């Protein structure tokens, strides 16, 4: 029994292994059948559809059916719920579910509004209390009109610096120096200067808000998309450098000269460096200590964020220390000063200032909207709701317009405060109301407590809050790896914003970014497409080995939309791809002196027209493979367009052929009968491009080559009078594959030829051969076959059987490669 056990055990193992293999094969077969059954559900068999048949099948709607009437559009535009989104979500508000998270978020953001509002007011060259006003009114207005639940509307670094550049340009210190009789002292009338700067800031804010409202009403919300992400990040990074330089005077306690306009950053930095020997050491000490404490407090807040419902108010500690230590009295450290209690009454801004600040107002409107909508869409995508770009533009515009009447300066969403709202679990814009109430309490009751707050502390707050913008310098490394063009946009934006200031820098950056887009559309990638065997997909032949050219059909595609800026380039690229002039003119002389007869010499048609020249050569017209530059330019040969045989001037050849039309020559035969223009990537087509397409259809029809188009811009082609009796909608197809099938059924084979996967044939290689060349190639193939058979019998007698198969595969690959090299040519002239 013991001797049989191993045998039985091995047999049992073999049987189990066989069963497992059968089961595995059975399961694989079931999966394949299930996959085939599922794929059958998506397999469609249909007729070839041109545009006329497609319209019959789809029953395209009319313009009135697609577009609503003017009255309905006005009704939708004036809808109260549409313009007041608060009426949509406020009736559904649940206090039990949303009340506590919104309250905690509001308190957290309200505490942040205090230091940031006063610090950013210094950036705007305004008294700190106006930063608190800007944190109150705009947030309340946005509560009614905004569609984002997570953004925090208020002061922001970039906009504050932009406002500061306007106020310092229109209200410099030299215009407010006090006069003492005939002498002008160095003392500045701060009260009069600040009062006028507030008027300038309010006028700029109101005008910028009106621009935003107007753009939102006419649905120009997409205007912010012209500021790409690399451009915005580079712009904010350069603005952070402006903010740092602007705060250096508060950090070191010096009084540099104020500069405005281009290169103001360089001049200010130079003046600050020259003033460093006069640094006020107590101010510098307060700045350094505050920066260290703020960084430690931020790290502690981030570490204890899960346990602290409200972040630590680090600015409050600086205020208490300053008050009890009497820093202003004992050490002459500059402080915030008087903060008036209560709210200021609204006032109409000075309309006369609108003409001087309209450019700055437009820049503020665009930058503020771009920052707000980018943050709003980011949080909306994260939490699964929708943000209306046009309504956001209206909401932000009303926030600025109403705020400007209450002496606020331009506002937008803040990245740091919005992140705090998100991390504390905000649900709706009720958090904005809670933060506004915190600011209101500070203005009404607690404002006097912050009068002793040193300005160095506020400058330190600006420094620490710019840490995120300083990290954006890593974009250079990222863009270097991903996109060189975006990197160039980033660098140009950064340099222009640093040197030309914020307003001119933005204009130069947007202009350069637009030029990069135009440059890329003028130099797109032109390609000839081939079919992937067994599919209806078409890809670039030069980029894919398995792509196969369709016999007699050339499929041409541009990677960019064809319009007036690149229509001529599109035409030239089509000529180059379709008919390459690879044949050189012959330099042989003729023995035949009979004029007017045609003789074929190699690949060049020679037509003697006049007697010999004095040097014994014949004058002739160049022929052979037509130069594509002659397409459709002139249809008749001009008098005297002859040249001497043997001339090697390429310019003369090109000039002669440009004066001839392909239809008038009529001596060449082509290896293509159809051209398909793939315009499926085009989202529009203008009148210049339509005329170019008409010329293409007419020019190739002269040489009996049909042109078809695969495009979806049917309405624009109709409006541009593209279709006619000769160019009908039967030349337009919904897909490239439909056009290819039509071409093959109409002028070529009935089916697309099948190719072996291992065979790769270059497409559109057009070479002309004479009869002698063809005979030579045939003899070469015959010699190759005899040599192969000789090697076959010689090696078969001496190679073992196990190695013969490998040898045959190697020799077969060699023969296949040489055969492909021979068969890749398409003979057009014998």
PDB file of N, CA, C and O in Angstrom, residues 622-650:
ATOM      1  N   UNK A 622       9.636  73.807 -68.869  1.00  0.00           N
ATOM      2  CA  UNK A 622       9.816  72.731 -67.892  1.00  0.00           C
ATOM      3  C   UNK A 622       8.499  72.010 -67.661  1.00  0.00           C
ATOM      4  O   UNK A 622       7.441  72.608 -67.616  1.00  0.00           O
ATOM      5  N   UNK A 623       8.614  70.693 -67.474  1.00  0.00           N
ATOM      6  CA  UNK A 623       7.425  69.903 -67.205  1.00  0.00           C
ATOM      7  C   UNK A 623       7.709  68.904 -66.130  1.00  0.00           C
ATOM      8  O   UNK A 623       8.459  69.154 -65.211  1.00  0.00           O
ATOM      9  N   UNK A 624       7.178  67.704 -66.293  1.00  0.00           N
ATOM     10  CA  UNK A 624       7.388  66.657 -65.297  1.00  0.00           C
ATOM     11  C   UNK A 624       6.435  66.807 -64.143  1.00  0.00           C
ATOM     12  O   UNK A 624       5.290  67.176 -64.303  1.00  0.00           O
ATOM     13  N   UNK A 625       6.913  66.535 -62.984  1.00  0.00           N
ATOM     14  CA  UNK A 625       6.079  66.647 -61.795  1.00  0.00           C
ATOM     15  C   UNK A 625       5.789  68.114 -61.521  1.00  0.00           C
ATOM     16  O   UNK A 625       6.707  68.912 -61.367  1.00  0.00           O
ATOM     17  N   UNK A 626       4.546  68.540 -61.500  1.00  0.00           N
ATOM     18  CA  UNK A 626       4.237  69.968 -61.430  1.00  0.00           C
ATOM     19  C   UNK A 626       4.645  70.571 -60.100  1.00  0.00           C
ATOM     20  O   UNK A 626       4.479  69.980 -59.069  1.00  0.00           O
ATOM     21  N   UNK A 627       5.152  71.761 -60.169  1.00  0.00           N
ATOM     22  CA  UNK A 627       5.464  72.498 -58.951  1.00  0.00           C
ATOM     23  C   UNK A 627       4.167  72.976 -58.325  1.00  0.00           C
ATOM     24  O   UNK A 627       3.334  73.586 -58.973  1.00  0.00           O
ATOM     25  N   UNK A 628       4.015  72.712 -57.045  1.00  0.00           N
ATOM     26  CA  UNK A 628       2.733  73.017 -56.403  1.00  0.00           C
ATOM     27  C   UNK A 628       2.493  74.498 -56.229  1.00  0.00           C
ATOM     28  O   UNK A 628       1.390  74.908 -55.904  1.00  0.00           O
ATOM     29  N   UNK A 629       3.522  75.314 -56.375  1.00  0.00           N
ATOM     30  CA  UNK A 629       3.307  76.747 -56.228  1.00  0.00           C
ATOM     31  C   UNK A 629       2.498  77.321 -57.370  1.00  0.00           C
ATOM     32  O   UNK A 629       2.090  78.475 -57.317  1.00  0.00           O
ATOM     33  N   UNK A 630       2.233  76.542 -58.413  1.00  0.00           N
ATOM     34  CA  UNK A 630       1.478  77.037 -59.559  1.00  0.00           C
ATOM     35  C   UNK A 630      -0.006  76.793 -59.424  1.00  0.00           C
ATOM     36  O   UNK A 630      -0.762  77.080 -60.327  1.00  0.00           O
ATOM     37  N   UNK A 631      -0.450  76.259 -58.294  1.00  0.00           N
ATOM     38  CA  UNK A 631      -1.864  75.896 -58.162  1.00  0.00           C
ATOM     39  C   UNK A 631      -2.743  77.136 -58.216  1.00  0.00           C
ATOM     40  O   UNK A 631      -2.740  77.956 -57.308  1.00  0.00           O
ATOM     41  N   UNK A 632      -3.524  77.243 -59.300  1.00  0.00           N
ATOM     42  CA  UNK A 632      -4.590  78.212 -59.344  1.00  0.00           C
ATOM     43  C   UNK A 632      -4.175  79.658 -59.403  1.00  0.00           C
ATOM     44  O   UNK A 632      -4.979  80.529 -59.151  1.00  0.00           O
ATOM     45  N   UNK A 633      -2.936  79.947 -59.688  1.00  0.00           N
ATOM     46  CA  UNK A 633      -2.557  81.349 -59.708  1.00  0.00           C
ATOM     47  C   UNK A 633      -2.913  82.007 -61.038  1.00  0.00           C
ATOM     48  O   UNK A 633      -3.562  83.012 -61.082  1.00  0.00           O
ATOM     49  N   UNK A 634      -2.430  81.429 -62.165  1.00  0.00           N
ATOM     50  CA  UNK A 634      -2.779  81.926 -63.492  1.00  0.00           C
ATOM     51  C   UNK A 634      -2.994  80.734 -64.392  1.00  0.00           C
ATOM     52  O   UNK A 634      -2.310  79.730 -64.308  1.00  0.00           O
ATOM     53  N   UNK A 635      -3.949  80.831 -65.245  1.00  0.00           N
ATOM     54  CA  UNK A 635      -4.353  79.659 -66.027  1.00  0.00           C
ATOM     55  C   UNK A 635      -3.758  79.635 -67.423  1.00  0.00           C
ATOM     56  O   UNK A 635      -3.946  78.674 -68.159  1.00  0.00           O
ATOM     57  N   UNK A 636      -3.095  80.672 -67.835  1.00  0.00           N
ATOM     58  CA  UNK A 636      -2.537  80.685 -69.179  1.00  0.00           C
ATOM     59  C   UNK A 636      -1.068  81.042 -69.132  1.00  0.00           C
ATOM     60  O   UNK A 636      -0.620  81.804 -68.284  1.00  0.00           O
ATOM     61  N   UNK A 637      -0.329  80.505 -70.082  1.00  0.00           N
ATOM     62  CA  UNK A 637       1.098  80.762 -70.183  1.00  0.00           C
ATOM     63  C   UNK A 637       1.326  82.139 -70.802  1.00  0.00           C
ATOM     64  O   UNK A 637       0.707  82.485 -71.801  1.00  0.00           O
ATOM     65  N   UNK A 638       2.186  82.905 -70.182  1.00  0.00           N
ATOM     66  CA  UNK A 638       2.458  84.250 -70.677  1.00  0.00           C
ATOM     67  C   UNK A 638       3.505  84.198 -71.786  1.00  0.00           C
ATOM     68  O   UNK A 638       4.284  83.264 -71.914  1.00  0.00           O
ATOM     69  N   UNK A 639       3.506  85.224 -72.588  1.00  0.00           N
ATOM     70  CA  UNK A 639       4.469  85.301 -73.696  1.00  0.00           C
ATOM     71  C   UNK A 639       5.878  85.446 -73.146  1.00  0.00           C
ATOM     72  O   UNK A 639       6.127  86.207 -72.229  1.00  0.00           O
ATOM     73  N   UNK A 640       6.799  84.701 -73.789  1.00  0.00           N
ATOM     74  CA  UNK A 640       8.191  84.817 -73.418  1.00  0.00           C
ATOM     75  C   UNK A 640       8.571  84.047 -72.193  1.00  0.00           C
ATOM     76  O   UNK A 640       9.655  84.240 -71.669  1.00  0.00           O
ATOM     77  N   UNK A 641       7.700  83.174 -71.663  1.00  0.00           N
ATOM     78  CA  UNK A 641       8.003  82.421 -70.465  1.00  0.00           C
ATOM     79  C   UNK A 641       8.792  81.186 -70.832  1.00  0.00           C
ATOM     80  O   UNK A 641       8.361  80.055 -70.689  1.00  0.00           O
ATOM     81  N   UNK A 642       9.944  81.368 -71.403  1.00  0.00           N
ATOM     82  CA  UNK A 642      10.810  80.270 -71.780  1.00  0.00           C
ATOM     83  C   UNK A 642      12.164  80.488 -71.166  1.00  0.00           C
ATOM     84  O   UNK A 642      12.541  81.600 -70.804  1.00  0.00           O
ATOM     85  N   UNK A 643      12.880  79.421 -71.070  1.00  0.00           N
ATOM     86  CA  UNK A 643      14.232  79.494 -70.539  1.00  0.00           C
ATOM     87  C   UNK A 643      15.104  78.521 -71.274  1.00  0.00           C
ATOM     88  O   UNK A 643      14.618  77.670 -72.009  1.00  0.00           O
ATOM     89  N   UNK A 644      16.376  78.646 -71.131  1.00  0.00           N
ATOM     90  CA  UNK A 644      17.321  77.836 -71.882  1.00  0.00           C
ATOM     91  C   UNK A 644      17.527  76.502 -71.205  1.00  0.00           C
ATOM     92  O   UNK A 644      17.656  76.428 -69.996  1.00  0.00           O
ATOM     93  N   UNK A 645      17.542  75.441 -72.021  1.00  0.00           N
ATOM     94  CA  UNK A 645      17.765  74.107 -71.496  1.00  0.00           C
ATOM     95  C   UNK A 645      19.144  74.033 -70.843  1.00  0.00           C
ATOM     96  O   UNK A 645      20.126  74.500 -71.373  1.00  0.00           O
ATOM     97  N   UNK A 646      19.182  73.440 -69.697  1.00  0.00           N
ATOM     98  CA  UNK A 646      20.435  73.313 -68.984  1.00  0.00           C
ATOM     99  C   UNK A 646      20.597  74.363 -67.904  1.00  0.00           C
ATOM    100  O   UNK A 646      21.547  74.322 -67.143  1.00  0.00           O
ATOM    101  N   UNK A 647      19.675  75.317 -67.818  1.00  0.00           N
ATOM    102  CA  UNK A 647      19.759  76.321 -66.770  1.00  0.00           C
ATOM    103  C   UNK A 647      19.512  75.670 -65.428  1.00  0.00           C
ATOM    104  O   UNK A 647      18.580  74.908 -65.247  1.00  0.00           O
ATOM    105  N   UNK A 648      20.305  75.989 -64.449  1.00  0.00           N
ATOM    106  CA  UNK A 648      20.195  75.388 -63.117  1.00  0.00           C
ATOM    107  C   UNK A 648      19.571  76.325 -62.107  1.00  0.00           C
ATOM    108  O   UNK A 648      19.639  76.093 -60.921  1.00  0.00           O
ATOM    109  N   UNK A 649      18.970  77.398 -62.569  1.00  0.00           N
ATOM    110  CA  UNK A 649      18.400  78.373 -61.636  1.00  0.00           C
ATOM    111  C   UNK A 649      17.070  77.874 -61.100  1.00  0.00           C
ATOM    112  O   UNK A 649      16.108  77.706 -61.837  1.00  0.00           O
ATOM    113  N   UNK A 650      16.997  77.621 -59.809  1.00  0.00           N
ATOM    114  CA  UNK A 650      15.737  77.183 -59.202  1.00  0.00           C
ATOM    115  C   UNK A 650      14.718  78.311 -59.183  1.00  0.00           C
ATOM    116  O   UNK A 650      13.517  78.080 -59.272  1.00  0.00           O
TER     117      UNK A 650
END
